[in-house]
């Protein structure tokens, strides 16, 4: 069965390499509209994803990133919240470090964790949360968990599955993916411009 590490590599949702985006936003809040119907699908034995315009679950339409004096909030609005298993992969880049966020809903269980750089250990952070607000996934992370950075850049990728990721035969399980800040998906998660603390 395709494991999570392989899924991340397949989707190109690794934070090891991120696209450069010049400029610094003038405010601590940034909003990006993502094209509707740009999610792609593939199965484990396919090499090229194909566009799945009818896939509403996990298809991102808007992302709002806020950097306040106390926290970073990433709100990802979708056409529909996934009903089956799904994952969200986030990146928060600071002047000194990169943090990976992962939210999983697999086999009825949920997990939300933050790791620093290439480390697989969760960052200890009591002031973090992942919640669903109507048709949006909302990540909230205290600035203290990120080292109280002067600025941040952030991005998110969504992966959904037709059925149970842990129970289905990998050859029969369709995967859908969407990068919140670009049309379809790319080699890496696209990041926002720099957002200074508000």
PDB file of C-alpha atoms in Angstrom:
ATOM      1  CA  UNK A   1       0.000   0.000   0.000  1.00  0.00           C
ATOM      2  CA  UNK A   2       1.243   3.478  -0.840  1.00  0.00           C
ATOM      3  CA  UNK A   3       2.530   5.034   2.402  1.00  0.00           C
ATOM      4  CA  UNK A   4       2.188   8.671   3.411  1.00  0.00           C
ATOM      5  CA  UNK A   5       5.810   9.570   2.580  1.00  0.00           C
ATOM      6  CA  UNK A   6       5.354   8.229  -0.971  1.00  0.00           C
ATOM      7  CA  UNK A   7       2.040  10.073  -1.305  1.00  0.00           C
ATOM      8  CA  UNK A   8       3.705  13.342  -0.332  1.00  0.00           C
ATOM      9  CA  UNK A   9       6.460  12.763  -2.893  1.00  0.00           C
ATOM     10  CA  UNK A  10       3.954  11.793  -5.587  1.00  0.00           C
ATOM     11  CA  UNK A  11       1.844  14.897  -5.050  1.00  0.00           C
ATOM     12  CA  UNK A  12       4.872  17.150  -5.009  1.00  0.00           C
ATOM     13  CA  UNK A  13       3.795  18.474  -1.623  1.00  0.00           C
ATOM     14  CA  UNK A  14       7.232  18.498  -0.051  1.00  0.00           C
ATOM     15  CA  UNK A  15       8.501  21.638   1.608  1.00  0.00           C
ATOM     16  CA  UNK A  16      12.113  20.782   0.803  1.00  0.00           C
ATOM     17  CA  UNK A  17      11.869  22.872  -2.375  1.00  0.00           C
ATOM     18  CA  UNK A  18       9.433  25.754  -2.665  1.00  0.00           C
ATOM     19  CA  UNK A  19       8.863  28.180  -5.491  1.00  0.00           C
ATOM     20  CA  UNK A  20      10.266  31.638  -4.999  1.00  0.00           C
ATOM     21  CA  UNK A  21       7.760  34.444  -4.844  1.00  0.00           C
ATOM     22  CA  UNK A  22       9.188  37.950  -4.775  1.00  0.00           C
ATOM     23  CA  UNK A  23       7.866  40.809  -2.707  1.00  0.00           C
ATOM     24  CA  UNK A  24       6.522  41.506   0.736  1.00  0.00           C
ATOM     25  CA  UNK A  25       2.806  42.021   1.284  1.00  0.00           C
ATOM     26  CA  UNK A  26       1.994  45.377   2.844  1.00  0.00           C
ATOM     27  CA  UNK A  27      -0.471  43.955   5.367  1.00  0.00           C
ATOM     28  CA  UNK A  28      -0.571  40.946   7.654  1.00  0.00           C
ATOM     29  CA  UNK A  29      -3.548  39.430   5.803  1.00  0.00           C
ATOM     30  CA  UNK A  30      -3.356  37.978   2.295  1.00  0.00           C
ATOM     31  CA  UNK A  31      -6.150  36.442   0.190  1.00  0.00           C
ATOM     32  CA  UNK A  32      -5.740  34.247  -2.878  1.00  0.00           C
ATOM     33  CA  UNK A  33      -8.503  32.981  -5.194  1.00  0.00           C
ATOM     34  CA  UNK A  34      -7.760  29.527  -6.621  1.00  0.00           C
ATOM     35  CA  UNK A  35      -9.497  28.403  -9.843  1.00  0.00           C
ATOM     36  CA  UNK A  36     -12.568  26.238  -9.246  1.00  0.00           C
ATOM     37  CA  UNK A  37     -12.462  22.803 -10.846  1.00  0.00           C
ATOM     38  CA  UNK A  38      -8.665  22.536 -11.044  1.00  0.00           C
ATOM     39  CA  UNK A  39      -8.175  19.465  -8.827  1.00  0.00           C
ATOM     40  CA  UNK A  40      -6.338  16.613 -10.519  1.00  0.00           C
ATOM     41  CA  UNK A  41      -6.642  12.846 -10.115  1.00  0.00           C
ATOM     42  CA  UNK A  42      -4.318   9.877 -10.454  1.00  0.00           C
ATOM     43  CA  UNK A  43      -3.922   6.323  -9.229  1.00  0.00           C
ATOM     44  CA  UNK A  44      -0.720   4.762  -7.964  1.00  0.00           C
ATOM     45  CA  UNK A  45       0.212   3.200 -11.315  1.00  0.00           C
ATOM     46  CA  UNK A  46      -0.318   6.413 -13.301  1.00  0.00           C
ATOM     47  CA  UNK A  47       2.486   8.896 -13.851  1.00  0.00           C
ATOM     48  CA  UNK A  48       0.574  11.916 -15.170  1.00  0.00           C
ATOM     49  CA  UNK A  49      -2.369  13.411 -13.283  1.00  0.00           C
ATOM     50  CA  UNK A  50      -5.500  14.417 -15.177  1.00  0.00           C
ATOM     51  CA  UNK A  51      -7.815  17.326 -14.399  1.00  0.00           C
ATOM     52  CA  UNK A  52     -11.003  16.344 -12.549  1.00  0.00           C
ATOM     53  CA  UNK A  53     -13.315  19.368 -12.890  1.00  0.00           C
ATOM     54  CA  UNK A  54     -16.300  17.556 -11.310  1.00  0.00           C
ATOM     55  CA  UNK A  55     -14.363  16.779  -8.117  1.00  0.00           C
ATOM     56  CA  UNK A  56     -15.776  19.207  -5.547  1.00  0.00           C
ATOM     57  CA  UNK A  57     -14.378  17.637  -2.382  1.00  0.00           C
ATOM     58  CA  UNK A  58     -10.984  19.137  -1.635  1.00  0.00           C
ATOM     59  CA  UNK A  59     -11.107  21.539  -4.596  1.00  0.00           C
ATOM     60  CA  UNK A  60      -9.722  24.774  -3.141  1.00  0.00           C
ATOM     61  CA  UNK A  61     -11.342  28.052  -4.187  1.00  0.00           C
ATOM     62  CA  UNK A  62      -9.877  30.579  -1.738  1.00  0.00           C
ATOM     63  CA  UNK A  63      -7.049  30.803   0.782  1.00  0.00           C
ATOM     64  CA  UNK A  64      -6.654  33.498   3.428  1.00  0.00           C
ATOM     65  CA  UNK A  65      -3.440  33.782   5.449  1.00  0.00           C
ATOM     66  CA  UNK A  66      -3.232  36.066   8.488  1.00  0.00           C
ATOM     67  CA  UNK A  67      -0.108  36.880  10.501  1.00  0.00           C
ATOM     68  CA  UNK A  68      -1.077  38.653  13.700  1.00  0.00           C
ATOM     69  CA  UNK A  69       0.841  39.609  16.827  1.00  0.00           C
ATOM     70  CA  UNK A  70       0.054  36.245  18.430  1.00  0.00           C
ATOM     71  CA  UNK A  71      -0.698  33.670  15.714  1.00  0.00           C
ATOM     72  CA  UNK A  72      -0.717  32.556  12.101  1.00  0.00           C
ATOM     73  CA  UNK A  73      -4.100  31.534  10.682  1.00  0.00           C
ATOM     74  CA  UNK A  74      -4.469  29.756   7.330  1.00  0.00           C
ATOM     75  CA  UNK A  75      -8.051  29.376   6.088  1.00  0.00           C
ATOM     76  CA  UNK A  76      -8.538  27.152   3.028  1.00  0.00           C
ATOM     77  CA  UNK A  77     -12.059  27.263   1.551  1.00  0.00           C
ATOM     78  CA  UNK A  78     -13.109  24.373  -0.701  1.00  0.00           C
ATOM     79  CA  UNK A  79     -16.081  23.659  -2.927  1.00  0.00           C
ATOM     80  CA  UNK A  80     -16.881  20.849  -0.487  1.00  0.00           C
ATOM     81  CA  UNK A  81     -15.206  19.344   2.575  1.00  0.00           C
ATOM     82  CA  UNK A  82     -14.141  15.736   1.881  1.00  0.00           C
ATOM     83  CA  UNK A  83     -16.332  12.989   3.353  1.00  0.00           C
ATOM     84  CA  UNK A  84     -13.877  10.115   2.980  1.00  0.00           C
ATOM     85  CA  UNK A  85     -10.219   9.944   3.972  1.00  0.00           C
ATOM     86  CA  UNK A  86      -8.165  13.037   3.201  1.00  0.00           C
ATOM     87  CA  UNK A  87      -5.009  14.950   4.112  1.00  0.00           C
ATOM     88  CA  UNK A  88      -3.834  18.541   4.104  1.00  0.00           C
ATOM     89  CA  UNK A  89      -0.142  19.385   3.834  1.00  0.00           C
ATOM     90  CA  UNK A  90       0.906  22.879   4.888  1.00  0.00           C
ATOM     91  CA  UNK A  91       4.168  24.797   4.940  1.00  0.00           C
ATOM     92  CA  UNK A  92       5.047  27.847   7.021  1.00  0.00           C
ATOM     93  CA  UNK A  93       8.399  29.373   6.091  1.00  0.00           C
ATOM     94  CA  UNK A  94      10.058  31.876   8.471  1.00  0.00           C
ATOM     95  CA  UNK A  95      13.388  33.740   8.202  1.00  0.00           C
ATOM     96  CA  UNK A  96      15.074  30.976  10.221  1.00  0.00           C
ATOM     97  CA  UNK A  97      13.156  27.759   9.601  1.00  0.00           C
ATOM     98  CA  UNK A  98      10.520  25.876   7.661  1.00  0.00           C
ATOM     99  CA  UNK A  99       7.622  24.120   9.392  1.00  0.00           C
ATOM    100  CA  UNK A 100       5.524  21.331   7.901  1.00  0.00           C
ATOM    101  CA  UNK A 101       1.889  20.990   8.940  1.00  0.00           C
ATOM    102  CA  UNK A 102      -0.046  17.803   8.296  1.00  0.00           C
ATOM    103  CA  UNK A 103      -3.687  17.154   9.030  1.00  0.00           C
ATOM    104  CA  UNK A 104      -4.978  13.641   8.400  1.00  0.00           C
ATOM    105  CA  UNK A 105      -8.404  12.066   8.571  1.00  0.00           C
ATOM    106  CA  UNK A 106      -7.837   8.380   7.984  1.00  0.00           C
ATOM    107  CA  UNK A 107     -10.087   5.453   8.912  1.00  0.00           C
ATOM    108  CA  UNK A 108     -12.200   7.725  11.081  1.00  0.00           C
ATOM    109  CA  UNK A 109      -9.265   9.036  13.118  1.00  0.00           C
ATOM    110  CA  UNK A 110      -7.838  12.549  12.983  1.00  0.00           C
ATOM    111  CA  UNK A 111      -4.354  13.886  13.612  1.00  0.00           C
ATOM    112  CA  UNK A 112      -2.798  17.336  13.310  1.00  0.00           C
ATOM    113  CA  UNK A 113       0.915  17.814  13.766  1.00  0.00           C
ATOM    114  CA  UNK A 114       3.728  20.258  13.067  1.00  0.00           C
ATOM    115  CA  UNK A 115       7.334  19.295  12.358  1.00  0.00           C
ATOM    116  CA  UNK A 116      10.369  21.482  11.786  1.00  0.00           C
ATOM    117  CA  UNK A 117      12.324  21.114   8.568  1.00  0.00           C
ATOM    118  CA  UNK A 118      13.109  17.534   7.653  1.00  0.00           C
ATOM    119  CA  UNK A 119      12.460  16.290  11.189  1.00  0.00           C
ATOM    120  CA  UNK A 120       9.674  13.737  11.578  1.00  0.00           C
ATOM    121  CA  UNK A 121       9.110  14.693  15.225  1.00  0.00           C
ATOM    122  CA  UNK A 122       6.169  16.891  16.084  1.00  0.00           C
ATOM    123  CA  UNK A 123       6.996  20.369  17.363  1.00  0.00           C
ATOM    124  CA  UNK A 124       5.656  20.757  20.896  1.00  0.00           C
ATOM    125  CA  UNK A 125       2.968  23.386  20.575  1.00  0.00           C
ATOM    126  CA  UNK A 126      -0.134  23.462  22.725  1.00  0.00           C
ATOM    127  CA  UNK A 127      -1.451  26.542  20.937  1.00  0.00           C
ATOM    128  CA  UNK A 128      -2.176  24.940  17.572  1.00  0.00           C
ATOM    129  CA  UNK A 129      -5.379  23.687  16.029  1.00  0.00           C
ATOM    130  CA  UNK A 130      -6.945  22.321  12.864  1.00  0.00           C
ATOM    131  CA  UNK A 131     -10.707  22.674  12.497  1.00  0.00           C
ATOM    132  CA  UNK A 132     -13.471  22.665   9.915  1.00  0.00           C
ATOM    133  CA  UNK A 133     -15.541  25.839   9.607  1.00  0.00           C
ATOM    134  CA  UNK A 134     -18.362  25.160   7.127  1.00  0.00           C
ATOM    135  CA  UNK A 135     -16.508  24.614   3.826  1.00  0.00           C
ATOM    136  CA  UNK A 136     -13.085  25.691   5.095  1.00  0.00           C
ATOM    137  CA  UNK A 137     -10.139  24.020   6.771  1.00  0.00           C
ATOM    138  CA  UNK A 138      -8.586  26.400   9.310  1.00  0.00           C
ATOM    139  CA  UNK A 139      -5.041  25.987  10.652  1.00  0.00           C
ATOM    140  CA  UNK A 140      -4.077  28.128  13.659  1.00  0.00           C
ATOM    141  CA  UNK A 141      -0.527  28.158  15.047  1.00  0.00           C
ATOM    142  CA  UNK A 142       0.827  30.407  17.808  1.00  0.00           C
ATOM    143  CA  UNK A 143       3.758  32.572  16.708  1.00  0.00           C
ATOM    144  CA  UNK A 144       5.676  31.351  19.747  1.00  0.00           C
ATOM    145  CA  UNK A 145       5.640  27.834  18.232  1.00  0.00           C
ATOM    146  CA  UNK A 146       7.326  29.262  15.131  1.00  0.00           C
ATOM    147  CA  UNK A 147      10.020  31.240  16.945  1.00  0.00           C
ATOM    148  CA  UNK A 148       8.129  34.572  16.847  1.00  0.00           C
ATOM    149  CA  UNK A 149       9.190  35.364  13.255  1.00  0.00           C
ATOM    150  CA  UNK A 150       9.271  38.829  11.671  1.00  0.00           C
ATOM    151  CA  UNK A 151       7.558  37.443   8.574  1.00  0.00           C
ATOM    152  CA  UNK A 152       6.118  34.198   7.260  1.00  0.00           C
ATOM    153  CA  UNK A 153       5.251  32.625   3.928  1.00  0.00           C
ATOM    154  CA  UNK A 154       2.708  29.826   3.788  1.00  0.00           C
ATOM    155  CA  UNK A 155       0.966  27.387   1.480  1.00  0.00           C
ATOM    156  CA  UNK A 156      -1.261  24.298   1.576  1.00  0.00           C
ATOM    157  CA  UNK A 157      -1.968  21.258  -0.583  1.00  0.00           C
ATOM    158  CA  UNK A 158      -5.064  19.058  -0.247  1.00  0.00           C
ATOM    159  CA  UNK A 159      -5.244  15.326  -1.040  1.00  0.00           C
ATOM    160  CA  UNK A 160      -8.518  13.377  -1.002  1.00  0.00           C
ATOM    161  CA  UNK A 161      -9.343   9.740  -1.746  1.00  0.00           C
ATOM    162  CA  UNK A 162     -12.276   7.788  -3.139  1.00  0.00           C
ATOM    163  CA  UNK A 163     -12.763   5.526  -0.145  1.00  0.00           C
ATOM    164  CA  UNK A 164     -10.463   4.518   2.678  1.00  0.00           C
ATOM    165  CA  UNK A 165      -6.761   5.189   2.201  1.00  0.00           C
ATOM    166  CA  UNK A 166      -5.859   2.450   4.691  1.00  0.00           C
ATOM    167  CA  UNK A 167      -8.278  -0.231   3.515  1.00  0.00           C
ATOM    168  CA  UNK A 168      -8.592  -0.009  -0.280  1.00  0.00           C
ATOM    169  CA  UNK A 169      -6.331  -1.717  -2.804  1.00  0.00           C
ATOM    170  CA  UNK A 170      -3.916   1.002  -3.926  1.00  0.00           C
ATOM    171  CA  UNK A 171      -4.532   0.170  -7.601  1.00  0.00           C
ATOM    172  CA  UNK A 172      -8.249   0.921  -7.195  1.00  0.00           C
ATOM    173  CA  UNK A 173      -7.973   3.991  -4.973  1.00  0.00           C
ATOM    174  CA  UNK A 174      -8.218   7.268  -6.878  1.00  0.00           C
ATOM    175  CA  UNK A 175      -6.358  10.204  -5.367  1.00  0.00           C
ATOM    176  CA  UNK A 176      -7.348  13.831  -5.959  1.00  0.00           C
ATOM    177  CA  UNK A 177      -5.070  16.769  -5.243  1.00  0.00           C
ATOM    178  CA  UNK A 178      -5.110  20.562  -5.370  1.00  0.00           C
ATOM    179  CA  UNK A 179      -2.488  23.154  -4.467  1.00  0.00           C
ATOM    180  CA  UNK A 180      -4.271  26.027  -2.735  1.00  0.00           C
ATOM    181  CA  UNK A 181      -2.127  28.723  -4.364  1.00  0.00           C
ATOM    182  CA  UNK A 182      -1.830  27.521  -7.955  1.00  0.00           C
ATOM    183  CA  UNK A 183      -3.850  25.967 -10.749  1.00  0.00           C
ATOM    184  CA  UNK A 184      -3.700  22.177 -10.315  1.00  0.00           C
ATOM    185  CA  UNK A 185      -0.481  20.993  -8.634  1.00  0.00           C
ATOM    186  CA  UNK A 186       3.220  21.492  -9.244  1.00  0.00           C
ATOM    187  CA  UNK A 187       6.541  20.114  -8.120  1.00  0.00           C
ATOM    188  CA  UNK A 188       6.241  21.833  -4.734  1.00  0.00           C
ATOM    189  CA  UNK A 189       3.667  23.622  -2.626  1.00  0.00           C
ATOM    190  CA  UNK A 190       3.473  27.232  -3.761  1.00  0.00           C
ATOM    191  CA  UNK A 191       4.005  29.767  -0.993  1.00  0.00           C
ATOM    192  CA  UNK A 192       2.433  33.163  -0.389  1.00  0.00           C
ATOM    193  CA  UNK A 193       4.387  36.404  -0.446  1.00  0.00           C
ATOM    194  CA  UNK A 194       6.042  37.413   2.830  1.00  0.00           C
ATOM    195  CA  UNK A 195       3.554  38.530   5.437  1.00  0.00           C
ATOM    196  CA  UNK A 196       4.971  40.660   8.226  1.00  0.00           C
ATOM    197  CA  UNK A 197       3.530  40.472  11.710  1.00  0.00           C
ATOM    198  CA  UNK A 198       0.423  42.619  12.037  1.00  0.00           C
TER     199      UNK A 198
END
